[in-house]
XYZ file of C-alpha atoms in Angstrom:
374
model
C 19.854 -0.478 -25.351
C 18.644 1.301 -28.546
C 14.434 1.904 -28.594
C 14.378 -1.727 -30.552
C 15.728 -3.264 -28.123
C 13.192 -2.728 -25.493
C 10.303 -3.014 -27.556
C 12.078 -6.807 -28.058
C 12.659 -6.173 -24.146
C 8.373 -5.464 -23.799
C 7.411 -8.870 -26.201
C 8.935 -11.122 -24.649
C 8.066 -10.461 -21.326
C 4.372 -10.117 -22.918
C 4.039 -12.815 -24.880
C 5.680 -15.421 -21.824
C 3.112 -13.255 -19.608
C 0.739 -14.824 -22.500
C 2.664 -18.146 -22.700
C 2.090 -18.855 -18.476
C -1.799 -18.117 -19.213
C -1.445 -15.121 -17.396
C -2.584 -12.368 -20.110
C -5.766 -10.001 -18.377
C -6.629 -7.498 -19.109
C -9.814 -5.313 -17.949
C -13.214 -5.581 -18.747
C -15.802 -2.657 -18.931
C -19.235 -2.269 -16.882
C -21.738 0.316 -17.852
C -22.950 0.405 -13.659
C -21.525 0.238 -10.443
C -24.815 -1.833 -8.778
C -24.431 -5.929 -8.473
C -26.708 -6.172 -11.150
C -24.979 -4.316 -14.792
C -24.317 -4.886 -18.036
C -21.193 -5.764 -20.044
C -20.035 -3.040 -22.373
C -18.176 -4.832 -25.009
C -21.863 -7.397 -25.378
C -24.009 -5.986 -23.709
C -24.762 -8.734 -21.363
C -26.683 -8.484 -18.805
C -24.632 -9.688 -15.399
C -24.567 -9.928 -11.736
C -20.971 -8.627 -10.420
C -19.876 -11.311 -7.793
C -16.159 -9.536 -7.870
C -16.737 -6.024 -6.577
C -15.764 -4.487 -2.638
C -18.071 -2.167 -2.367
C -19.303 -3.798 0.420
C -22.659 -2.024 1.558
C -23.471 -0.753 -1.827
C -22.153 3.004 -0.858
C -21.017 3.834 -4.619
C -24.700 3.922 -5.071
C -26.060 5.762 -1.948
C -28.104 8.590 -2.412
C -26.612 10.882 0.528
C -23.062 10.017 -0.680
C -23.537 10.934 -4.437
C -25.972 14.029 -3.686
C -22.176 14.854 -1.709
C -20.132 14.692 -4.621
C -21.566 16.784 -6.818
C -22.310 19.054 -4.202
C -18.199 19.653 -4.036
C -17.660 19.451 -7.565
C -19.267 22.420 -7.207
C -17.980 23.631 -4.694
C -13.935 23.124 -5.059
C -14.700 21.697 -8.601
C -12.823 18.487 -9.910
C -9.308 18.308 -8.698
C -7.639 19.794 -5.865
C -4.602 21.203 -8.277
C -1.831 20.640 -5.941
C -0.115 18.392 -2.934
C -1.595 19.426 0.471
C 1.827 21.283 2.083
C 1.439 23.559 -0.929
C -2.137 24.964 -2.416
C -4.117 21.370 -2.178
C -6.057 20.979 0.609
C -9.351 21.988 0.594
C -11.510 22.180 4.306
C -13.097 18.731 2.927
C -9.470 17.250 3.515
C -9.474 18.405 7.296
C -13.602 17.036 7.440
C -12.399 13.937 6.383
C -9.815 13.526 8.448
C -11.292 14.568 11.604
C -15.239 12.463 10.923
C -12.212 9.657 10.621
C -10.425 9.324 13.684
C -13.823 10.008 15.661
C -15.163 6.984 13.685
C -12.318 4.736 13.972
C -11.373 5.921 18.175
C -8.670 7.716 17.017
C -6.598 10.769 18.583
C -5.998 11.843 14.988
C -6.462 10.611 10.610
C -4.035 11.406 8.404
C -5.666 11.282 4.311
C -3.762 10.130 1.741
C -4.574 9.359 -2.326
C -5.623 5.658 -1.610
C -5.146 2.701 0.355
C -2.111 1.707 -1.241
C -0.167 4.856 -1.231
C -0.712 4.844 3.377
C 0.363 1.838 3.272
C 3.743 2.456 1.312
C 3.721 5.644 4.020
C 3.326 4.513 6.663
C 5.984 1.371 6.277
C 8.695 3.842 4.545
C 8.272 6.674 7.604
C 8.376 3.945 11.019
C 10.882 1.952 9.612
C 13.269 4.635 8.940
C 13.719 3.468 12.972
C 13.027 -0.179 13.088
C 15.725 -2.716 13.365
C 13.300 -5.025 11.819
C 9.804 -5.921 9.915
C 7.081 -8.615 10.924
C 5.192 -9.333 8.102
C 2.669 -12.005 7.301
C 3.171 -14.069 3.840
C -0.392 -13.203 2.681
C 0.105 -9.408 3.354
C -1.390 -7.482 0.234
C 0.737 -6.116 -2.759
C 0.563 -2.797 -0.830
C 2.761 -4.305 2.523
C 4.978 -5.628 0.783
C 6.156 -2.977 -1.235
C 5.536 -0.873 1.517
C 8.214 -3.691 3.430
C 10.475 -2.948 0.500
C 10.880 0.814 1.036
C 11.428 1.132 4.334
C 14.833 1.401 5.578
C 14.815 -1.768 7.769
C 15.367 -5.803 7.231
C 11.980 -7.612 7.051
C 11.062 -11.380 8.051
C 8.119 -12.851 6.616
C 6.388 -14.918 9.174
C 3.839 -18.184 8.309
C 0.331 -17.012 8.272
C -1.546 -15.890 11.514
C 1.955 -17.187 13.475
C 1.883 -14.843 16.447
C 4.406 -17.602 17.916
C 6.666 -16.915 15.082
C 6.597 -13.005 15.142
C 7.210 -13.224 18.924
C 10.332 -15.306 18.863
C 11.119 -12.940 15.571
C 10.860 -10.091 18.116
C 12.945 -12.110 20.397
C 15.970 -11.932 18.337
C 16.011 -8.217 17.141
C 18.761 -5.579 17.661
C 15.962 -2.997 18.527
C 12.605 -2.257 18.519
C 10.712 -3.478 15.901
C 7.119 -3.791 13.470
C 4.705 -6.206 13.610
C 2.986 -5.240 9.668
C -0.556 -7.575 8.576
C -3.801 -7.249 7.605
C -6.400 -7.057 9.727
C -8.982 -9.758 6.752
C -6.927 -11.125 4.529
C -7.238 -10.821 0.756
C -7.402 -14.177 -1.114
C -8.754 -15.805 1.618
C -11.029 -13.687 3.547
C -9.912 -14.826 7.007
C -8.329 -13.367 10.228
C -5.488 -11.629 11.677
C -5.326 -12.930 15.676
C -4.937 -9.305 16.544
C -4.993 -10.469 20.471
C -2.274 -12.809 19.861
C -0.203 -10.525 17.375
C -0.889 -7.419 19.693
C 0.059 -9.017 23.461
C 3.316 -9.594 21.448
C 4.015 -6.413 20.079
C 3.360 -5.086 23.714
C 6.161 -7.597 25.069
C 8.873 -6.270 22.650
C 7.833 -2.982 22.647
C 6.998 -3.096 18.961
C 4.971 -1.647 17.326
C 1.913 -2.782 15.415
C 0.625 -1.881 11.883
C -2.977 -2.938 10.684
C -4.734 -3.029 7.603
C -7.819 -2.803 8.158
C -8.793 -2.296 3.777
C -11.313 -5.650 4.065
C -12.292 -4.849 7.936
C -16.333 -4.563 6.814
C -17.205 -6.795 10.032
C -15.999 -5.605 13.647
C -13.499 -8.128 14.261
C -14.397 -10.217 17.549
C -10.416 -9.671 18.921
C -9.601 -6.673 21.576
C -6.526 -5.143 21.171
C -3.665 -5.411 24.260
C -4.437 -2.354 26.355
C -0.243 -2.004 26.745
C 0.557 -2.106 22.568
C 1.592 1.186 20.780
C -0.735 0.549 17.096
C -1.570 1.898 13.132
C -4.937 1.621 11.625
C -4.107 2.127 8.029
C -7.434 1.860 6.257
C -8.503 2.621 3.077
C -12.163 4.822 1.896
C -11.978 3.044 -1.762
C -13.859 -0.520 -0.671
C -16.582 -0.330 2.170
C -17.165 3.205 1.848
C -17.401 3.368 -1.515
C -15.032 6.545 -1.818
C -11.182 6.477 -3.321
C -8.416 7.369 -0.775
C -7.050 5.634 2.080
C -5.692 6.684 5.645
C -3.841 5.719 9.087
C -5.754 6.308 12.768
C -4.098 6.719 15.268
C -1.692 8.959 17.726
C -1.559 12.520 16.721
C 2.474 12.311 17.337
C 2.370 9.289 14.481
C 0.320 11.688 12.164
C 2.131 14.541 12.169
C 5.271 12.988 11.329
C 3.555 11.109 8.492
C 2.702 14.596 7.122
C 6.039 15.489 7.520
C 7.626 12.253 6.361
C 5.771 10.303 4.612
C 6.344 10.898 0.732
C 3.608 9.177 -0.472
C 1.651 12.022 1.314
C 4.142 14.942 0.299
C 5.152 14.325 -3.676
C 1.410 13.752 -4.579
C -1.735 15.952 -5.173
C -4.395 16.544 -3.215
C -7.572 13.733 -3.012
C -9.625 15.388 -5.106
C -12.470 16.807 -3.063
C -15.608 15.091 -4.561
C -14.385 12.221 -3.765
C -13.207 13.042 0.409
C -16.986 14.842 -0.140
C -18.532 11.883 -0.718
C -15.563 8.842 1.759
C -17.580 11.641 4.698
C -20.769 11.253 3.480
C -20.533 7.763 3.721
C -18.445 7.414 6.804
C -22.225 9.195 8.558
C -24.393 6.496 7.000
C -21.972 4.077 7.737
C -22.159 5.386 11.837
C -26.009 5.748 11.863
C -28.593 3.274 12.543
C -28.884 2.449 8.751
C -25.324 2.291 8.627
C -25.910 -1.233 11.411
C -28.909 -2.459 9.293
C -26.642 -2.750 6.576
C -24.065 -4.308 7.860
C -26.689 -6.473 9.380
C -27.908 -7.808 5.633
C -24.527 -8.354 4.889
C -23.953 -10.326 7.602
C -27.354 -12.636 6.519
C -25.666 -13.071 2.566
C -22.711 -14.379 3.608
C -23.805 -16.408 6.052
C -26.572 -17.774 2.476
C -23.172 -18.550 1.182
C -21.033 -20.070 3.706
C -22.485 -19.679 7.101
C -19.976 -17.819 9.662
C -17.963 -17.077 8.055
C -15.634 -14.141 9.276
C -15.618 -11.508 5.950
C -17.339 -10.317 2.609
C -14.409 -12.658 0.853
C -15.450 -15.987 0.142
C -12.695 -18.241 -1.359
C -13.690 -21.071 -3.445
C -9.977 -23.140 -3.408
C -9.832 -25.233 -7.102
C -6.440 -25.585 -6.991
C -5.765 -26.070 -10.624
C -5.440 -22.833 -12.656
C -6.817 -23.538 -15.855
C -10.024 -25.376 -13.731
C -10.555 -21.579 -12.506
C -10.481 -20.107 -15.569
C -12.754 -22.159 -16.817
C -15.213 -22.170 -13.996
C -14.810 -18.620 -13.426
C -15.798 -18.928 -17.718
C -19.147 -21.203 -16.755
C -20.419 -18.334 -14.620
C -19.995 -15.518 -16.793
C -21.542 -18.247 -19.663
C -24.538 -17.456 -17.229
C -24.550 -14.085 -16.217
C -22.858 -14.073 -12.968
C -18.908 -12.882 -12.702
C -16.556 -14.107 -10.397
C -13.371 -13.650 -10.791
C -10.828 -16.341 -10.677
C -7.557 -15.875 -8.600
C -4.523 -18.020 -9.770
C -0.419 -17.741 -9.546
C 1.382 -14.817 -8.923
C -1.093 -13.470 -7.005
C -1.986 -16.866 -4.894
C 0.467 -19.535 -4.662
C 0.793 -21.689 -7.042
C -2.446 -24.993 -6.437
C -4.506 -22.807 -4.703
C -6.001 -21.454 -7.354
C -9.959 -19.972 -7.367
C -12.802 -18.732 -7.122
C -13.065 -15.835 -5.484
C -16.765 -13.968 -4.300
C -17.062 -11.303 -2.542
C -20.406 -10.042 -1.439
C -22.231 -7.199 -0.450
C -24.908 -5.874 1.054
C -26.290 -4.559 -2.075
C -27.311 -8.539 -3.412
C -30.219 -9.941 -3.727
C -31.697 -12.492 -2.302
C -32.061 -13.492 -6.157
C -28.805 -12.199 -6.828
C -27.393 -15.025 -3.998
C -29.857 -17.996 -5.928
C -28.366 -17.124 -8.974
C -24.819 -17.464 -7.766
C -25.421 -20.627 -5.398
C -27.588 -22.818 -8.555
C -24.838 -21.379 -11.306
C -22.237 -22.936 -8.996
C -24.291 -26.028 -8.327
C -24.897 -26.653 -12.382
C -21.118 -26.076 -12.640
C -20.699 -28.926 -9.551
C -18.418 -26.364 -6.920
C -19.751 -25.707 -3.874
C -19.316 -22.780 -1.613
């Protein structure tokens, strides 16, 4: 294939995206608070699209920790962790994360995406089957594709289907699920999944990326579990981690390609994450979570997470509704295929503890004028 042929491939593919009305481009905002400004137009807006659930990207202690780390270590790590890229702040973050999550040990990855790739690619080498929820995040889907074990996708939240799949397996299996699903904001049935895994001797891998409020269901004590998490959402920094028994985290350090073959996280990101976890673990953090809970309840009473989907159905109608809100200075993204199934296009409202009462009032009034009920 010639260079011009590749140009044609790229052009045709992009035109197909545009023809399907799925062409997307980033839009720049001038700040990280909910009330900010669109860089392109100067329009003041309130964002209901961020995953900064506790507002910690703007916390003075978190920002100060990042600045101090830049002064101490510079802006980057300069190498992979296993060569010369590891700094004391990386090890302190792993220790702090393990204590925070109640685990024996934790291993730091550059992103939550990389953490899912690493844990599934590594542990999948010894599995006869991987059972994955049909609504799992793209990073889990890609991790399953990298793994050597066959993947079986089960119906959303269907623990009975997992039981059947593991019963048919020829050997030990893995069950992987989001704890909080990123497009619907609903919860995985952790009690049932962990009981099934305990019965079959399966490894349970949970992605807690959006788990900022406590999950109400306990895990079965006989279940072996690894918890994947992110430092890029409620923690307000950048990075990912896997928590669990030290034997497992040590194995990931030695086998996970997305850990071994990439430059270590910037020291400033690690320092910011430590400071943020300290806030989350304090009385101030409990207050922020209480504020987040109250903000969620103002929009949808009892909803279990900060992700509130408003199903529209038709893709064009979802885009039109998002545009109408944007015209009033309210940013709520339209989520459409291929991110969600055809016929389930939606507005995806994400709520933060940083939202004010006035922010929430503006959102509900704008939705009402658009003829949309939360």
